[in-house]
PDB file of C-alpha atoms in Angstrom:
ATOM      1  CA  GLY Y   1     -17.475  96.670-215.272  1.00  0.00           C
ATOM      2  CA  GLN Y   2     -16.441  93.314-213.914  1.00  0.00           C
ATOM      3  CA  GLN Y   3     -14.656  93.316-210.589  1.00  0.00           C
ATOM      4  CA  VAL Y   4     -12.841  90.668-208.632  1.00  0.00           C
ATOM      5  CA  MET Y   5     -12.831  91.267-204.883  1.00  0.00           C
ATOM      6  CA  GLN Y   6      -9.919  89.776-202.984  1.00  0.00           C
ATOM      7  CA  ILE Y   7      -9.558  89.470-199.215  1.00  0.00           C
ATOM      8  CA  PRO Y   8      -7.805  89.953-196.936  1.00  0.00           C
ATOM      9  CA  GLN Y   9      -5.744  92.894-198.110  1.00  0.00           C
ATOM     10  CA  TYR Y  10      -2.911  92.009-195.789  1.00  0.00           C
ATOM     11  CA  GLN Y  11      -1.958  89.089-193.538  1.00  0.00           C
ATOM     12  CA  HIS Y  12       0.949  88.663-191.191  1.00  0.00           C
ATOM     13  CA  VAL Y  13       1.459  85.084-189.982  1.00  0.00           C
ATOM     14  CA  GLN Y  14       3.939  83.203-187.847  1.00  0.00           C
ATOM     15  CA  GLU Y  15       6.093  80.786-189.804  1.00  0.00           C
ATOM     16  CA  GLY Y  16       4.380  77.410-189.799  1.00  0.00           C
ATOM     17  CA  GLU Y  17       0.865  78.836-189.654  1.00  0.00           C
ATOM     18  CA  ASP Y  18      -1.573  78.435-192.528  1.00  0.00           C
ATOM     19  CA  PHE Y  19      -2.690  81.218-194.848  1.00  0.00           C
ATOM     20  CA  THR Y  20      -5.724  81.648-197.082  1.00  0.00           C
ATOM     21  CA  THR Y  21      -6.732  84.338-199.544  1.00  0.00           C
ATOM     22  CA  TYR Y  22     -10.145  84.528-201.183  1.00  0.00           C
ATOM     23  CA  CYS Y  23     -11.485  85.968-204.407  1.00  0.00           C
ATOM     24  CA  ASN Y  24     -15.080  86.679-205.319  1.00  0.00           C
ATOM     25  CA  SER Y  25     -16.820  87.783-208.465  1.00  0.00           C
ATOM     26  CA  SER Y  26     -20.439  88.885-208.836  1.00  0.00           C
ATOM     27  CA  THR Y  27     -20.622  87.197-212.242  1.00  0.00           C
ATOM     28  CA  THR Y  28     -19.517  83.827-213.537  1.00  0.00           C
ATOM     29  CA  LEU Y  29     -15.901  83.526-214.579  1.00  0.00           C
ATOM     30  CA  SER Y  30     -14.547  81.615-217.566  1.00  0.00           C
ATOM     31  CA  ASN Y  31     -11.561  80.664-215.476  1.00  0.00           C
ATOM     32  CA  ILE Y  32      -9.371  82.058-212.725  1.00  0.00           C
ATOM     33  CA  GLN Y  33      -5.622  82.426-212.546  1.00  0.00           C
ATOM     34  CA  TRP Y  34      -3.344  82.964-209.567  1.00  0.00           C
ATOM     35  CA  TYR Y  35      -0.084  84.898-209.520  1.00  0.00           C
ATOM     36  CA  LYS Y  36       2.594  85.581-206.941  1.00  0.00           C
ATOM     37  CA  GLN Y  37       4.663  88.738-206.811  1.00  0.00           C
ATOM     38  CA  ARG Y  38       7.718  88.763-204.574  1.00  0.00           C
ATOM     39  CA  PRO Y  39       8.718  92.108-203.050  1.00  0.00           C
ATOM     40  CA  GLY Y  40      10.419  94.170-205.756  1.00  0.00           C
ATOM     41  CA  GLY Y  41       9.570  91.592-208.404  1.00  0.00           C
ATOM     42  CA  HIS Y  42       6.971  91.022-211.057  1.00  0.00           C
ATOM     43  CA  PRO Y  43       3.900  88.756-210.965  1.00  0.00           C
ATOM     44  CA  VAL Y  44       4.604  85.134-211.731  1.00  0.00           C
ATOM     45  CA  PHE Y  45       1.905  82.717-212.862  1.00  0.00           C
ATOM     46  CA  LEU Y  46       1.052  79.969-210.388  1.00  0.00           C
ATOM     47  CA  ILE Y  47      -1.957  78.158-211.789  1.00  0.00           C
ATOM     48  CA  GLN Y  48      -5.173  78.365-213.786  1.00  0.00           C
ATOM     49  CA  LEU Y  49      -8.466  76.790-212.743  1.00  0.00           C
ATOM     50  CA  VAL Y  50     -11.124  76.205-215.366  1.00  0.00           C
ATOM     51  CA  LYS Y  51     -13.672  73.664-214.164  1.00  0.00           C
ATOM     52  CA  SER Y  52     -16.450  74.171-211.644  1.00  0.00           C
ATOM     53  CA  GLY Y  53     -15.395  72.826-208.235  1.00  0.00           C
ATOM     54  CA  GLU Y  54     -11.830  72.240-209.395  1.00  0.00           C
ATOM     55  CA  VAL Y  55      -9.133  71.689-206.754  1.00  0.00           C
ATOM     56  CA  LYS Y  56      -5.445  71.682-207.594  1.00  0.00           C
ATOM     57  CA  LYS Y  57      -2.415  71.287-205.377  1.00  0.00           C
ATOM     58  CA  GLN Y  58       1.155  72.437-205.744  1.00  0.00           C
ATOM     59  CA  LYS Y  59       3.155  71.140-202.774  1.00  0.00           C
ATOM     60  CA  ARG Y  60       1.887  73.235-199.831  1.00  0.00           C
ATOM     61  CA  LEU Y  61      -0.449  75.342-201.999  1.00  0.00           C
ATOM     62  CA  THR Y  62      -4.078  74.334-202.592  1.00  0.00           C
ATOM     63  CA  PHE Y  63      -6.226  76.173-205.109  1.00  0.00           C
ATOM     64  CA  GLN Y  64      -9.997  75.868-205.335  1.00  0.00           C
ATOM     65  CA  PHE Y  65     -12.566  77.108-207.823  1.00  0.00           C
ATOM     66  CA  GLY Y  66     -16.136  77.383-206.594  1.00  0.00           C
ATOM     67  CA  GLU Y  67     -19.013  75.330-207.924  1.00  0.00           C
ATOM     68  CA  ALA Y  68     -20.650  78.425-209.395  1.00  0.00           C
ATOM     69  CA  LYS Y  69     -17.326  79.620-210.835  1.00  0.00           C
ATOM     70  CA  LYS Y  70     -17.692  82.896-208.970  1.00  0.00           C
ATOM     71  CA  ASN Y  71     -15.159  82.408-206.205  1.00  0.00           C
ATOM     72  CA  SER Y  72     -11.760  80.924-205.608  1.00  0.00           C
ATOM     73  CA  SER Y  73      -9.260  80.458-202.820  1.00  0.00           C
ATOM     74  CA  LEU Y  74      -5.580  79.846-202.335  1.00  0.00           C
ATOM     75  CA  HIS Y  75      -4.513  78.066-199.159  1.00  0.00           C
ATOM     76  CA  ILE Y  76      -0.911  77.697-198.049  1.00  0.00           C
ATOM     77  CA  THR Y  77      -0.181  75.072-195.414  1.00  0.00           C
ATOM     78  CA  ALA Y  78       2.617  75.674-192.929  1.00  0.00           C
ATOM     79  CA  THR Y  79       3.914  78.939-194.365  1.00  0.00           C
ATOM     80  CA  GLN Y  80       7.613  79.491-194.848  1.00  0.00           C
ATOM     81  CA  THR Y  81       9.579  82.720-195.183  1.00  0.00           C
ATOM     82  CA  THR Y  82       9.900  82.008-198.903  1.00  0.00           C
ATOM     83  CA  ASP Y  83       6.128  82.414-199.215  1.00  0.00           C
ATOM     84  CA  VAL Y  84       6.254  86.164-198.589  1.00  0.00           C
ATOM     85  CA  GLY Y  85       4.873  88.341-201.338  1.00  0.00           C
ATOM     86  CA  THR Y  86       1.597  89.454-202.841  1.00  0.00           C
ATOM     87  CA  TYR Y  87      -0.829  86.885-204.161  1.00  0.00           C
ATOM     88  CA  PHE Y  88      -3.169  87.969-206.918  1.00  0.00           C
ATOM     89  CA  CYS Y  89      -6.141  86.218-208.384  1.00  0.00           C
ATOM     90  CA  ALA Y  90      -7.209  87.148-211.910  1.00  0.00           C
ATOM     91  CA  GLY Y  91     -10.643  86.284-213.183  1.00  0.00           C
ATOM     92  CA  GLU Y  92     -11.329  85.881-216.853  1.00  0.00           C
ATOM     93  CA  TYR Y  93     -14.548  87.270-218.319  1.00  0.00           C
ATOM     94  CA  GLY Y  94     -14.677  86.370-221.983  1.00  0.00           C
ATOM     95  CA  ASN Y  95     -11.315  87.546-223.243  1.00  0.00           C
ATOM     96  CA  LYS Y  96     -10.648  90.050-220.480  1.00  0.00           C
ATOM     97  CA  LEU Y  97      -8.533  89.238-217.421  1.00  0.00           C
ATOM     98  CA  VAL Y  98      -9.367  91.247-214.306  1.00  0.00           C
ATOM     99  CA  PHE Y  99      -6.998  91.176-211.348  1.00  0.00           C
ATOM    100  CA  GLY Y 100      -7.978  91.298-207.725  1.00  0.00           C
ATOM    101  CA  ALA Y 101      -6.265  93.866-205.500  1.00  0.00           C
ATOM    102  CA  GLY Y 102      -3.958  91.211-204.069  1.00  0.00           C
ATOM    103  CA  THR Y 103      -3.211  89.883-200.599  1.00  0.00           C
ATOM    104  CA  ILE Y 104       0.123  90.821-199.075  1.00  0.00           C
ATOM    105  CA  LEU Y 105       1.568  87.971-197.039  1.00  0.00           C
ATOM    106  CA  ARG Y 106       4.261  88.567-194.441  1.00  0.00           C
ATOM    107  CA  VAL Y 107       5.772  85.659-192.516  1.00  0.00           C
ATOM    108  CA  LYS Y 108       7.443  86.058-189.129  1.00  0.00           C
ATOM    109  CA  SER Y 109      10.228  83.593-188.452  1.00  0.00           C
TER     110      SER Y 109
ATOM    111  CA  LYS U   1      14.457  81.315-223.897  1.00  0.00           C
ATOM    112  CA  ALA U   2      14.501  85.019-223.149  1.00  0.00           C
ATOM    113  CA  GLY U   3      11.702  86.442-221.043  1.00  0.00           C
ATOM    114  CA  VAL U   4       9.671  89.587-221.534  1.00  0.00           C
ATOM    115  CA  THR U   5      11.937  92.620-221.805  1.00  0.00           C
ATOM    116  CA  GLN U   6      10.824  96.088-220.839  1.00  0.00           C
ATOM    117  CA  THR U   7      12.709  99.319-221.362  1.00  0.00           C
ATOM    118  CA  PRO U   8      13.508 101.621-219.760  1.00  0.00           C
ATOM    119  CA  ARG U   9      13.436 100.096-216.274  1.00  0.00           C
ATOM    120  CA  TYR U  10      13.334 103.455-214.500  1.00  0.00           C
ATOM    121  CA  LEU U  11      12.528 106.942-215.649  1.00  0.00           C
ATOM    122  CA  ILE U  12      11.702 110.311-214.186  1.00  0.00           C
ATOM    123  CA  LYS U  13       9.565 112.836-216.003  1.00  0.00           C
ATOM    124  CA  THR U  14       7.886 116.106-215.135  1.00  0.00           C
ATOM    125  CA  ARG U  15       4.228 116.977-215.399  1.00  0.00           C
ATOM    126  CA  GLY U  16       3.099 117.733-218.915  1.00  0.00           C
ATOM    127  CA  GLN U  17       5.786 115.659-220.596  1.00  0.00           C
ATOM    128  CA  GLN U  18       5.136 112.472-222.486  1.00  0.00           C
ATOM    129  CA  VAL U  19       6.718 109.059-222.181  1.00  0.00           C
ATOM    130  CA  THR U  20       7.079 105.976-224.351  1.00  0.00           C
ATOM    131  CA  LEU U  21       7.652 102.545-222.863  1.00  0.00           C
ATOM    132  CA  SER U  22       8.748  99.500-224.816  1.00  0.00           C
ATOM    133  CA  CYS U  23       8.045  95.813-224.422  1.00  0.00           C
ATOM    134  CA  SER U  24       9.531  92.841-226.255  1.00  0.00           C
ATOM    135  CA  PRO U  25       7.494  89.702-225.674  1.00  0.00           C
ATOM    136  CA  ILE U  26       8.729  86.153-225.430  1.00  0.00           C
ATOM    137  CA  SER U  27       9.585  84.796-228.847  1.00  0.00           C
ATOM    138  CA  GLY U  28       6.480  83.294-230.420  1.00  0.00           C
ATOM    139  CA  HIS U  29       4.049  85.161-228.190  1.00  0.00           C
ATOM    140  CA  ARG U  30       1.700  87.312-230.203  1.00  0.00           C
ATOM    141  CA  SER U  31      -0.391  88.791-227.424  1.00  0.00           C
ATOM    142  CA  VAL U  32       0.893  91.675-225.315  1.00  0.00           C
ATOM    143  CA  SER U  33      -0.956  93.275-222.412  1.00  0.00           C
ATOM    144  CA  TRP U  34      -0.108  96.341-220.379  1.00  0.00           C
ATOM    145  CA  TYR U  35      -0.916  96.935-216.720  1.00  0.00           C
ATOM    146  CA  GLN U  36      -0.453  99.833-214.359  1.00  0.00           C
ATOM    147  CA  GLN U  37       0.488  98.882-210.811  1.00  0.00           C
ATOM    148  CA  THR U  38       0.211 101.287-207.910  1.00  0.00           C
ATOM    149  CA  PRO U  39       0.224 100.498-204.171  1.00  0.00           C
ATOM    150  CA  GLY U  40      -3.386 101.479-203.663  1.00  0.00           C
ATOM    151  CA  GLN U  41      -4.934 100.242-206.907  1.00  0.00           C
ATOM    152  CA  GLY U  42      -3.253  96.929-207.576  1.00  0.00           C
ATOM    153  CA  LEU U  43      -2.936  95.826-211.204  1.00  0.00           C
ATOM    154  CA  GLN U  44      -5.063  97.904-213.524  1.00  0.00           C
ATOM    155  CA  PHE U  45      -5.503  96.705-217.101  1.00  0.00           C
ATOM    156  CA  LEU U  46      -4.554  99.227-219.765  1.00  0.00           C
ATOM    157  CA  PHE U  47      -4.850  97.389-223.075  1.00  0.00           C
ATOM    158  CA  GLU U  48      -4.072  94.212-224.938  1.00  0.00           C
ATOM    159  CA  TYR U  49      -2.721  93.790-228.444  1.00  0.00           C
ATOM    160  CA  PHE U  50      -2.736  90.777-230.690  1.00  0.00           C
ATOM    161  CA  SER U  51      -1.350  90.735-234.212  1.00  0.00           C
ATOM    162  CA  GLU U  52      -1.023  94.528-234.220  1.00  0.00           C
ATOM    163  CA  THR U  53      -4.678  95.003-233.260  1.00  0.00           C
ATOM    164  CA  GLN U  54      -5.980  96.264-229.958  1.00  0.00           C
ATOM    165  CA  ARG U  55      -8.132  93.425-228.649  1.00  0.00           C
ATOM    166  CA  ASN U  56      -9.174  94.878-225.306  1.00  0.00           C
ATOM    167  CA  LYS U  57      -8.959  98.216-223.571  1.00  0.00           C
ATOM    168  CA  GLY U  58      -9.237  99.197-219.932  1.00  0.00           C
ATOM    169  CA  ASN U  59     -10.764 102.308-218.419  1.00  0.00           C
ATOM    170  CA  PHE U  60      -7.929 104.758-218.830  1.00  0.00           C
ATOM    171  CA  PRO U  61      -8.113 108.207-220.421  1.00  0.00           C
ATOM    172  CA  GLY U  62      -7.086 108.795-224.006  1.00  0.00           C
ATOM    173  CA  ARG U  63      -3.692 110.065-222.833  1.00  0.00           C
ATOM    174  CA  PHE U  64      -2.739 106.404-222.596  1.00  0.00           C
ATOM    175  CA  SER U  65      -2.186 104.763-225.940  1.00  0.00           C
ATOM    176  CA  GLY U  66      -0.352 101.807-227.320  1.00  0.00           C
ATOM    177  CA  ARG U  67       0.549  99.930-230.416  1.00  0.00           C
ATOM    178  CA  GLN U  68       2.033  96.655-231.519  1.00  0.00           C
ATOM    179  CA  PHE U  69       4.430  96.086-234.360  1.00  0.00           C
ATOM    180  CA  SER U  70       4.599  93.236-236.834  1.00  0.00           C
ATOM    181  CA  ASN U  71       7.335  91.542-234.769  1.00  0.00           C
ATOM    182  CA  SER U  72       4.951  91.595-231.750  1.00  0.00           C
ATOM    183  CA  ARG U  73       6.974  94.216-229.901  1.00  0.00           C
ATOM    184  CA  SER U  74       4.733  96.758-228.251  1.00  0.00           C
ATOM    185  CA  GLU U  75       4.970 100.317-227.067  1.00  0.00           C
ATOM    186  CA  MET U  76       2.756 102.352-224.817  1.00  0.00           C
ATOM    187  CA  ASN U  77       2.678 106.102-224.671  1.00  0.00           C
ATOM    188  CA  VAL U  78       1.418 108.439-221.999  1.00  0.00           C
ATOM    189  CA  SER U  79       1.010 112.056-223.003  1.00  0.00           C
ATOM    190  CA  THR U  80       0.588 115.115-220.801  1.00  0.00           C
ATOM    191  CA  LEU U  81       1.856 113.309-217.729  1.00  0.00           C
ATOM    192  CA  GLU U  82       0.182 113.876-214.375  1.00  0.00           C
ATOM    193  CA  LEU U  83       1.508 113.185-210.904  1.00  0.00           C
ATOM    194  CA  GLY U  84      -0.957 110.321-210.577  1.00  0.00           C
ATOM    195  CA  ASP U  85       0.654 108.527-213.510  1.00  0.00           C
ATOM    196  CA  SER U  86       3.583 107.585-211.283  1.00  0.00           C
ATOM    197  CA  ALA U  87       3.471 103.811-211.202  1.00  0.00           C
ATOM    198  CA  LEU U  88       5.060 100.572-212.240  1.00  0.00           C
ATOM    199  CA  TYR U  89       3.996  99.749-215.786  1.00  0.00           C
ATOM    200  CA  LEU U  90       4.028  96.042-216.450  1.00  0.00           C
ATOM    201  CA  CYS U  91       3.948  94.352-219.797  1.00  0.00           C
ATOM    202  CA  ALA U  92       2.869  90.738-220.139  1.00  0.00           C
ATOM    203  CA  SER U  93       2.941  88.432-223.110  1.00  0.00           C
ATOM    204  CA  SER U  94       0.978  85.274-223.714  1.00  0.00           C
ATOM    205  CA  LEU U  95       0.696  82.520-226.254  1.00  0.00           C
ATOM    206  CA  TYR U  96      -2.832  83.419-227.249  1.00  0.00           C
ATOM    207  CA  ARG U  97      -4.517  80.371-228.703  1.00  0.00           C
ATOM    208  CA  GLY U  98      -7.725  81.983-229.860  1.00  0.00           C
ATOM    209  CA  ARG U  99      -9.728  81.329-226.717  1.00  0.00           C
ATOM    210  CA  GLY U 100      -9.170  83.041-223.411  1.00  0.00           C
ATOM    211  CA  THR U 101      -6.127  84.930-222.284  1.00  0.00           C
ATOM    212  CA  GLY U 102      -3.826  82.105-221.239  1.00  0.00           C
ATOM    213  CA  GLU U 103      -0.936  82.310-218.824  1.00  0.00           C
ATOM    214  CA  LEU U 104       0.652  85.745-218.670  1.00  0.00           C
ATOM    215  CA  PHE U 105       4.423  86.166-218.559  1.00  0.00           C
ATOM    216  CA  PHE U 106       5.307  89.520-217.029  1.00  0.00           C
ATOM    217  CA  GLY U 107       8.346  91.664-217.601  1.00  0.00           C
ATOM    218  CA  GLU U 108      10.234  93.389-214.802  1.00  0.00           C
ATOM    219  CA  GLY U 109       8.315  96.588-215.427  1.00  0.00           C
ATOM    220  CA  SER U 110       9.113 100.219-216.107  1.00  0.00           C
ATOM    221  CA  ARG U 111       8.943 102.381-213.024  1.00  0.00           C
ATOM    222  CA  LEU U 112       7.785 105.872-213.926  1.00  0.00           C
ATOM    223  CA  THR U 113       8.063 108.767-211.524  1.00  0.00           C
ATOM    224  CA  VAL U 114       6.349 112.020-212.442  1.00  0.00           C
ATOM    225  CA  LEU U 115       7.536 115.107-210.619  1.00  0.00           C
TER     226      LEU U 115
END
């Protein structure tokens, strides 16, 4: 079945450093969504990317969708302690949404 | 407006028992999906319901079943519980518009522990 590979599994950064997580699919995606789950919480939708090569920004967060619609990235500039949590990508294949394993972000202050 | 409500929030069962989890979606949302979350496996898709019909199904054994009622509320059932079924079960609703899944709104989850 379809799989979305997400790396790294875990990242521990110093506050103020940048952070990036990557997702890859072996087949073309209809779109990709990103979610954030705070420790002890539930996933919360961040954004959806639909178009090839799309780039969207939300304050310090930058989301990209690859030209071939097979990969995506989330980049956080100058991390803050409020950024801690697990970031999931979710690729859509037809009507099925497949989540990556997530990247756990820890921020040292 | 009220978010996705899942009950119960926590429960403990023993092997061999069965469990039923409930999910009330956001008002107006007709699509409900269920996910199993474990530390090592991330979010695994169980099934999705729309207008009382199962639209998609993940790769889980037949012990896992679900249904959706006419008011869009959904239940999932796990029979003959195994230790490996211990997990956080998340329900998500979406405003399905006929194409794609759309943004998912997750509930707080039901944490199941099987002893």
